[in-house]
mmCIF file with all atom_site columns, C-alpha atoms in Angstrom:
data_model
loop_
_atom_site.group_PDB
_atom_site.id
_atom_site.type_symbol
_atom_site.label_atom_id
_atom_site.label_alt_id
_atom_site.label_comp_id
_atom_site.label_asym_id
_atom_site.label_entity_id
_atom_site.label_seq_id
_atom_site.pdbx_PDB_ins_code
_atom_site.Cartn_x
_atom_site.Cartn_y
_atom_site.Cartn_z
_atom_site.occupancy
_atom_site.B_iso_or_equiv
_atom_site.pdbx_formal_charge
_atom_site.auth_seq_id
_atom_site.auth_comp_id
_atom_site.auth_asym_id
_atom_site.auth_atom_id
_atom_site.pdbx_PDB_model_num
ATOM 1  C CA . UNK A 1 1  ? 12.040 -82.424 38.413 1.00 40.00 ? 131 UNK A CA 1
ATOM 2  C CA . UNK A 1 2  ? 12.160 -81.479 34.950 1.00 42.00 ? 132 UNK A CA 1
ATOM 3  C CA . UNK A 1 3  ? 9.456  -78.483 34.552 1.00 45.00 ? 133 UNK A CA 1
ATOM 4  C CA . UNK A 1 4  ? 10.763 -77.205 31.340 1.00 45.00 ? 134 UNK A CA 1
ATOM 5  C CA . UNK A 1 5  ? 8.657  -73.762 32.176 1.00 50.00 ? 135 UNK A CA 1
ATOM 6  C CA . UNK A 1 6  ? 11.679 -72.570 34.193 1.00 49.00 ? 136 UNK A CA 1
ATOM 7  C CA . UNK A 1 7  ? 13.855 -74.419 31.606 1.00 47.00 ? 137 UNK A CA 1
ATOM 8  C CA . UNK A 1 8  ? 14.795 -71.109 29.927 1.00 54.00 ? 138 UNK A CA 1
ATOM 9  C CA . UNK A 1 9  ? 14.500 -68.609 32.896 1.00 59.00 ? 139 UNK A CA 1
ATOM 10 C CA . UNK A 1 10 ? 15.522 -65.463 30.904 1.00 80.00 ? 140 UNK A CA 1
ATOM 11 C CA . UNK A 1 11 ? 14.772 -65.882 27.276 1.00 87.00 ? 141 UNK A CA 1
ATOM 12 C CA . UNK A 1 12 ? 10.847 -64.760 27.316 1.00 87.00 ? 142 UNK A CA 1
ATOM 13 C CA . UNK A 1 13 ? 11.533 -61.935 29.450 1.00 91.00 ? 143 UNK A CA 1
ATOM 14 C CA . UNK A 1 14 ? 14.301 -60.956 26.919 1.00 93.00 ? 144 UNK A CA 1
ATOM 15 C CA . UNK A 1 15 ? 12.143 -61.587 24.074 1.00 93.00 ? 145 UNK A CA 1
ATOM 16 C CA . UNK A 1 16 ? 9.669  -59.640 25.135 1.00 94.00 ? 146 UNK A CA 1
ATOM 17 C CA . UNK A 1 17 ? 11.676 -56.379 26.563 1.00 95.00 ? 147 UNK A CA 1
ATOM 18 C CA . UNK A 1 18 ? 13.429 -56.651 22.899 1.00 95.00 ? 148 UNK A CA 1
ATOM 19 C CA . UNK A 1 19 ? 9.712  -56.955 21.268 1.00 95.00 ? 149 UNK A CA 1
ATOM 20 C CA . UNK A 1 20 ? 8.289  -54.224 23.590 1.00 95.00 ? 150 UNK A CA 1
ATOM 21 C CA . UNK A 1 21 ? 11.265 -51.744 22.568 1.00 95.00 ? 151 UNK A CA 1
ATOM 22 C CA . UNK A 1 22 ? 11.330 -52.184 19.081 1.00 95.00 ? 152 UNK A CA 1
ATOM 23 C CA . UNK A 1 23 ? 7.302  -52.695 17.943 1.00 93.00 ? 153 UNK A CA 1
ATOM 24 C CA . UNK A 1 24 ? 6.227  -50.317 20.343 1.00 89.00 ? 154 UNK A CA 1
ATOM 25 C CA . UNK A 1 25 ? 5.230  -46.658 19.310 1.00 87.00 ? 155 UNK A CA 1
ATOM 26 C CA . UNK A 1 26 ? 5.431  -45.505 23.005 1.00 88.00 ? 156 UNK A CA 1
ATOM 27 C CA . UNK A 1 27 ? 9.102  -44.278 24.454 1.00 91.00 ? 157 UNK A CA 1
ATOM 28 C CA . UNK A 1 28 ? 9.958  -46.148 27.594 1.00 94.00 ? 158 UNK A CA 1
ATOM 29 C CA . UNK A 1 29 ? 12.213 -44.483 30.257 1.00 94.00 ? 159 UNK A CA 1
ATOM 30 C CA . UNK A 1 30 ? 12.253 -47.449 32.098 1.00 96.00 ? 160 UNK A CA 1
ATOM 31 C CA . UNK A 1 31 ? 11.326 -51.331 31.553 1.00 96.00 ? 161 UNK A CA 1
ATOM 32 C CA . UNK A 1 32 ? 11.444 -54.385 33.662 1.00 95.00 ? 162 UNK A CA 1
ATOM 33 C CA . UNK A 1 33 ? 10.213 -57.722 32.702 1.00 95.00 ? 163 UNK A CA 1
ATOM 34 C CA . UNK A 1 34 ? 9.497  -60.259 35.512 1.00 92.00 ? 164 UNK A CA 1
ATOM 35 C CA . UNK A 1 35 ? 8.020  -64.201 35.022 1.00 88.00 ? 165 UNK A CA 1
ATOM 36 C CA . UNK A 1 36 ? 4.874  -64.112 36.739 1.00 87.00 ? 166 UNK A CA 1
ATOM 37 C CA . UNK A 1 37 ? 3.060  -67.509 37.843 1.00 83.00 ? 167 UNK A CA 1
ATOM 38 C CA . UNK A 1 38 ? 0.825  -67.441 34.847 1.00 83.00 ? 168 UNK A CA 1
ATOM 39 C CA . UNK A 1 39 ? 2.923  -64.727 32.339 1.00 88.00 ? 169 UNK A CA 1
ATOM 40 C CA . UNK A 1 40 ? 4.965  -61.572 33.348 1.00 93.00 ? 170 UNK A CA 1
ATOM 41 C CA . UNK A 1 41 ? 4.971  -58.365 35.035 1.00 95.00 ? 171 UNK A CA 1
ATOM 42 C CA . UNK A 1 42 ? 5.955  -55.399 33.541 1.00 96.00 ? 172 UNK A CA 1
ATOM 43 C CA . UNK A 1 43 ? 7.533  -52.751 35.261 1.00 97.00 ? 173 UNK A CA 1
ATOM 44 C CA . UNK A 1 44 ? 8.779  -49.155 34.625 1.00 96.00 ? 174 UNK A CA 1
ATOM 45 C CA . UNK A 1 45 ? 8.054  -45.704 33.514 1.00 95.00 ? 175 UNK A CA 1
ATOM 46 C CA . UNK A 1 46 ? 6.524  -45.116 29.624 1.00 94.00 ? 176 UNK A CA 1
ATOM 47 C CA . UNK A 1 47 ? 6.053  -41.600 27.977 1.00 92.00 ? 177 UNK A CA 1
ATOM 48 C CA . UNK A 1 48 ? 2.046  -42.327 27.365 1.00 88.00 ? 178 UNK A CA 1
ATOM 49 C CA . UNK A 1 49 ? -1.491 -42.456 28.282 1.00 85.00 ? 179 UNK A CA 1
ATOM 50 C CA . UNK A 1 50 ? -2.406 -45.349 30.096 1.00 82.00 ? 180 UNK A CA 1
ATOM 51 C CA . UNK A 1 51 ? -4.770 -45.916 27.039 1.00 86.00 ? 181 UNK A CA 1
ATOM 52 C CA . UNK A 1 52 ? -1.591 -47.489 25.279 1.00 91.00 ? 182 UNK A CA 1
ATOM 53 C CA . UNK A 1 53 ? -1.383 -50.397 27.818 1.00 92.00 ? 183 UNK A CA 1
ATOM 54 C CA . UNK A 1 54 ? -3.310 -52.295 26.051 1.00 91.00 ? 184 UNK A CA 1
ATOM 55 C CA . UNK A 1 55 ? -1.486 -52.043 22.986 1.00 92.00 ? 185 UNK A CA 1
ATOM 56 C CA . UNK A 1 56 ? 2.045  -52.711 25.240 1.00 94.00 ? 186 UNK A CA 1
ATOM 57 C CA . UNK A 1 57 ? 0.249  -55.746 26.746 1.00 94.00 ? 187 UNK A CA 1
ATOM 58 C CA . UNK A 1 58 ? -0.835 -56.973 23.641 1.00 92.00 ? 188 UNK A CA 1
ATOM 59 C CA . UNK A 1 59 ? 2.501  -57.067 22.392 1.00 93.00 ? 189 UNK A CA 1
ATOM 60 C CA . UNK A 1 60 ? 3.721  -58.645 24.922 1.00 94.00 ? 190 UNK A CA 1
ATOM 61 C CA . UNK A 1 61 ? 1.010  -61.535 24.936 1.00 93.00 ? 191 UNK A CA 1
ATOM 62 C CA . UNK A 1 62 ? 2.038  -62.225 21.329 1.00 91.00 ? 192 UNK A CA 1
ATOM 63 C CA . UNK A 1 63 ? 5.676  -63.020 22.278 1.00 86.00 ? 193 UNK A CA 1
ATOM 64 C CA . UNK A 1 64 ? 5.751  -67.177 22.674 1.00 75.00 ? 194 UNK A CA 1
ATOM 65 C CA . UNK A 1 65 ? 5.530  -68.368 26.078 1.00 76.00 ? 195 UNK A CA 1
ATOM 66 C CA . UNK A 1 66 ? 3.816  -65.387 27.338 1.00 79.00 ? 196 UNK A CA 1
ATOM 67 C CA . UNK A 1 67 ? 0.500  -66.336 29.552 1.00 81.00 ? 197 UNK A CA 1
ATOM 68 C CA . UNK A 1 68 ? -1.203 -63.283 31.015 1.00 91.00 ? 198 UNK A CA 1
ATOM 69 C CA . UNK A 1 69 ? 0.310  -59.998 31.364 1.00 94.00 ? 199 UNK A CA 1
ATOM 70 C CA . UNK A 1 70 ? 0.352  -57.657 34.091 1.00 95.00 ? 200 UNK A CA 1
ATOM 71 C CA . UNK A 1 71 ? 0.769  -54.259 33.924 1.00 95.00 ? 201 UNK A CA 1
ATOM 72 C CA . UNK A 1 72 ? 2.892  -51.925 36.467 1.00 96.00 ? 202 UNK A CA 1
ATOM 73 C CA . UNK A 1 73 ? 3.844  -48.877 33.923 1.00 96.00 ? 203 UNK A CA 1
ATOM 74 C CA . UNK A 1 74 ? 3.818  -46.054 35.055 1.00 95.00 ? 204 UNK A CA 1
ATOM 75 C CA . UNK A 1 75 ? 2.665  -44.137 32.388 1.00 93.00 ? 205 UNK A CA 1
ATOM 76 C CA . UNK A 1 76 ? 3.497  -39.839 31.746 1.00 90.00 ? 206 UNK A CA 1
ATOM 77 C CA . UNK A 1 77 ? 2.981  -37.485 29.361 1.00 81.00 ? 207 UNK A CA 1
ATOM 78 C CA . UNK A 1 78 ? 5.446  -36.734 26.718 1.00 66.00 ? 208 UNK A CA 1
ATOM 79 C CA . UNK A 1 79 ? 5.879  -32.990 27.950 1.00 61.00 ? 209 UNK A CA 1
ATOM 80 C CA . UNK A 1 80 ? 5.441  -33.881 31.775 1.00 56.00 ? 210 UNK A CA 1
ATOM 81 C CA . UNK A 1 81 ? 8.857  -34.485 32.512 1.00 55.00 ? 211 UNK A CA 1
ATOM 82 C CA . UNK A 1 82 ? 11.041 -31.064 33.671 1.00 56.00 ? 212 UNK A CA 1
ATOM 83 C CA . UNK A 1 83 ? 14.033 -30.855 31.672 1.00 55.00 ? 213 UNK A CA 1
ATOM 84 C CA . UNK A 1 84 ? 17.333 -31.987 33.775 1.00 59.00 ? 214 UNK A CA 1
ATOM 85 C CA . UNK A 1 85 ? 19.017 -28.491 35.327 1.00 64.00 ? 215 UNK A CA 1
ATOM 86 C CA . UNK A 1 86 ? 22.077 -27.587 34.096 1.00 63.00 ? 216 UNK A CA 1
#
């Protein structure tokens, strides 16, 4: 059994977390990248509009190896979140 899609379990998830946090114009609070069937998942929490998913999942479809993306963020507003109490 030698699929070499599962060769490499890690390194497109990596690549793509490290693309996603450094290309992206959005501040994430929270990211997960999971291998999907056909791509990944992404998972966590993203100071935005969902409006910039497509940009995120964009940039994520351009990493190599990357199929189809699908999107879990969970997407707030910058000025949503309550500062933490003292």
């Amino acid at each position: 059994s030698s699929d070499s899609h599962f060769s490499l379990p890690h390194t497109t998830e990596l690549n793509v977390r490290r693309t996603l946090l450094t290309q992206c114009e959005c501040k994430f609070h929270s990211l997960v990248v999971h291998r999907a069937r056909d791509g990944i998942c992404l998972q966590g929490v993203v100071d935005g509009t969902p409006s910039d998913a497509a940009e995120i999942c964009r940039i994520a479809a351009v990493v190599s190896g990357v199929g189809s993306v699908i999107n879990r963020l969970t997407f707030q507003s910058a000025g949503s979140v309550p500062p933490p109490k003292g």
